[in-house]
Amino acid sequence: MSGLVSNILDFARGRLGPGITLEYKKDARLADILSQVVSELHTVYPDSIIETNFELNHFVECDGNRIAQLVSNLLSNAIAYGREHTPIIVHATSDEQSFILSVENYGNEIPAATVRQIFQPFYRGNDHSGKKGLGLGLYISAEIAKAHGGNLSVTSSNETTFFTLQIPVEKPVSK
Ligand SMILES: Nc1ncnc2c1ncn2[C@@H]1O[C@H](COP(=O)(O)OP(=O)(O)OP(=O)(O)O)[C@@H](O)[C@H]1O
Ligand SMILES: [Mg+2]
């Protein structure tokens, strides 16, 4: 519920105000932050199987709370729309250049027509199996990625779907 409310507030701020604003930290404790989000989602959805694969070898300058919000959106999607009883995997790496995080789930391929619109506000695909949502999670997540000078993308095959965040490890000079 608090995730839903923050998504609505962020959408309103984006339309009426300055958009997503970040509170950068020099060396965000991303392994801890990501593990905390995984454990929160697992508490809410005890049947979910969430695995982690972290290779965080470099500091990452970012807004840890915003990254947590993004991962929470991606994980709740993987739980809602992925194939039941299959693992969801959170991969995260950092090197001198980039922090790359992807959430992988098993499931049906997301059709190309859906992929084209999936990051638009209020867009929802066709198959929700009774799941309720506003269609804001991915839009806000993509805005969080952009605010960090990075991007959020999707690749989907008939076996697995990956949503991947890529951001530079250092705050862009313009921010
Ligand atoms: N991992 C996924 N596998 C398959 N389809 C997905 C996945 N993630 C998102 N989608 C599709 O993309 C649509 C948009 O996702 P988004 O997170 O923006 O909105 P939502 O989940 O419908 O609602 P909200 O996140 O606002 O509660 C979803 O309705 C769903 O159809
Ligand atoms: Mg969602």
XYZ file of C-alpha atoms and ligand atoms in Angstrom:
207
model
C 0.000 0.000 0.000
C 2.771 2.464 0.863
C 4.440 1.573 -2.443
C 1.200 2.351 -4.281
C 0.856 5.707 -2.544
C 4.474 6.674 -3.277
C 3.978 5.795 -6.947
C 0.906 8.050 -7.158
C 2.677 10.898 -5.356
C 5.722 10.555 -7.600
C 3.549 10.610 -10.702
C 1.850 13.815 -9.499
C 5.210 15.393 -8.630
C 6.562 14.464 -12.044
C 3.617 16.096 -13.795
C 3.190 19.132 -11.559
C 6.618 19.708 -10.082
C 10.309 19.048 -10.530
C 10.026 15.307 -11.212
C 11.997 12.710 -9.293
C 14.503 14.375 -6.998
C 17.411 12.402 -5.601
C 19.292 12.411 -2.333
C 22.659 11.133 -3.398
C 24.922 9.197 -1.032
C 28.620 8.755 -1.936
C 28.698 5.078 -1.121
C 25.210 3.650 -0.771
C 25.186 0.278 1.008
C 23.469 -1.407 -1.882
C 23.957 -5.031 -0.832
C 22.187 -4.256 2.458
C 19.506 -2.153 0.766
C 18.724 -4.822 -1.844
C 18.692 -7.633 0.716
C 16.286 -5.617 2.859
C 13.856 -5.153 -0.072
C 14.061 -8.867 -0.903
C 13.280 -9.811 2.668
C 10.362 -7.345 2.893
C 8.781 -8.694 -0.305
C 9.312 -12.240 0.895
C 7.540 -11.423 4.159
C 4.539 -10.058 2.243
C 4.558 -12.945 -0.278
C 5.861 -15.948 1.692
C 5.330 -18.322 -1.265
C 7.698 -16.328 -3.464
C 11.179 -17.722 -4.106
C 13.655 -14.867 -4.466
C 17.353 -15.540 -5.050
C 20.164 -13.015 -5.104
C 23.358 -12.903 -7.088
C 25.436 -9.861 -6.118
C 28.934 -8.920 -7.277
C 29.256 -5.424 -5.966
C 32.931 -4.591 -6.396
C 32.753 -0.824 -6.644
C 31.116 1.978 -4.674
C 27.902 3.335 -6.177
C 26.880 6.969 -5.774
C 23.086 6.929 -5.805
C 19.887 7.478 -3.845
C 19.529 4.175 -2.004
C 15.875 4.781 -1.089
C 14.972 5.389 -4.724
C 16.869 2.276 -5.828
C 14.953 0.348 -3.148
C 11.639 1.713 -4.502
C 12.611 0.671 -8.033
C 13.637 -2.858 -6.996
C 10.474 -3.203 -4.950
C 8.393 -2.298 -8.023
C 10.289 -4.803 -10.203
C 10.055 -7.565 -7.613
C 6.337 -7.098 -7.030
C 5.817 -7.288 -10.791
C 7.899 -10.474 -11.036
C 5.802 -11.980 -8.227
C 2.488 -10.816 -9.771
C 3.146 -11.629 -13.431
C 5.858 -14.312 -13.362
C 5.202 -18.064 -13.375
C 4.148 -19.356 -9.970
C 6.502 -21.596 -7.956
C 9.544 -20.589 -9.986
C 12.462 -18.566 -8.639
C 12.936 -14.856 -9.182
C 16.574 -13.829 -9.358
C 17.975 -10.416 -8.468
C 21.370 -9.910 -10.151
C 23.513 -6.906 -9.215
C 27.030 -5.961 -10.290
C 29.152 -2.851 -10.048
C 32.501 -2.007 -11.641
C 34.425 1.229 -12.363
C 31.725 2.362 -14.772
C 28.277 1.009 -14.043
C 25.914 -0.439 -11.550
C 23.725 -2.985 -13.297
C 20.775 -4.599 -11.609
C 18.335 -7.008 -13.171
C 15.289 -8.816 -11.904
C 14.706 -12.058 -13.768
C 11.547 -14.129 -13.676
C 10.202 -17.158 -15.489
C 6.981 -16.657 -17.396
C 5.352 -16.131 -20.750
C 6.979 -13.787 -23.213
C 5.753 -10.196 -22.946
C 4.358 -9.439 -26.430
C 6.320 -6.900 -28.513
C 3.312 -4.538 -28.607
C 3.247 -4.489 -24.797
C 7.023 -4.025 -24.551
C 6.731 -0.876 -26.662
C 4.350 0.750 -24.164
C 5.267 -0.872 -20.890
C 7.080 2.184 -19.453
C 4.193 4.567 -20.223
C 2.174 5.827 -17.223
C -1.069 3.913 -16.560
C -0.228 1.290 -19.161
C -1.192 -2.241 -18.179
C -0.724 -5.345 -20.312
C -3.585 -7.660 -21.181
C -2.942 -10.539 -18.850
C -3.269 -9.570 -15.198
C -4.899 -12.739 -13.920
C -7.046 -10.605 -11.617
C -4.080 -8.547 -10.328
C -4.936 -4.973 -9.426
C -2.572 -2.132 -10.192
C -2.462 1.318 -11.723
C 0.230 0.817 -14.304
C 2.579 3.293 -12.632
C 5.307 1.054 -11.196
C 7.438 0.766 -14.325
C 6.933 4.390 -15.329
C 8.190 5.612 -11.942
C 11.025 3.082 -12.000
C 12.140 4.303 -15.432
C 12.017 7.902 -14.122
C 14.216 6.889 -11.158
C 16.700 5.339 -13.598
C 16.720 8.495 -15.767
C 17.173 10.768 -12.743
C 20.371 8.785 -12.002
C 21.578 9.335 -15.577
C 20.791 5.730 -16.510
C 18.005 3.663 -17.988
C 15.623 0.794 -17.394
C 15.028 -1.762 -20.138
C 13.239 -5.066 -20.666
C 14.067 -8.221 -22.576
C 11.584 -11.046 -22.684
C 11.673 -14.490 -24.298
C 9.228 -17.376 -24.059
C 11.106 -18.606 -20.992
C 12.324 -15.599 -18.982
C 11.861 -11.871 -18.601
C 14.588 -9.482 -17.437
C 14.076 -5.905 -16.325
C 17.497 -4.262 -16.199
C 18.611 -1.037 -14.572
C 21.898 0.488 -15.619
C 23.305 3.623 -13.951
C 26.781 5.169 -13.808
C 28.571 4.536 -10.482
C 29.374 8.227 -10.160
C 26.831 11.009 -10.005
C 26.624 12.710 -13.433
C 28.132 16.243 -13.302
C 24.852 17.867 -14.323
C 22.943 16.501 -11.311
N 7.744 -9.281 -14.991
C 6.688 -9.086 -15.795
N 6.238 -10.109 -16.575
C 5.169 -9.919 -17.401
N 4.486 -8.768 -17.521
C 4.889 -7.728 -16.773
C 6.009 -7.822 -15.870
N 6.171 -6.638 -15.262
C 5.195 -5.824 -15.756
N 4.427 -6.473 -16.651
C 3.284 -5.897 -17.397
O 3.501 -4.491 -17.485
C 2.352 -3.796 -16.985
C 2.808 -2.478 -16.368
O 3.553 -2.735 -15.169
P 3.558 -1.645 -14.017
O 4.399 -2.158 -12.894
O 3.942 -0.332 -14.600
O 2.037 -1.516 -13.579
P 1.121 -2.522 -12.716
O 1.967 -3.584 -12.082
O 0.027 -2.971 -13.605
O 0.523 -1.540 -11.613
P 1.331 -0.835 -10.410
O 2.783 -1.199 -10.531
O 1.092 0.635 -10.600
O 0.722 -1.389 -9.165
C 1.688 -4.759 -16.025
O 0.319 -4.470 -15.885
C 1.948 -6.116 -16.707
O 0.968 -6.339 -17.699
Mg 3.720 -2.971 -10.999
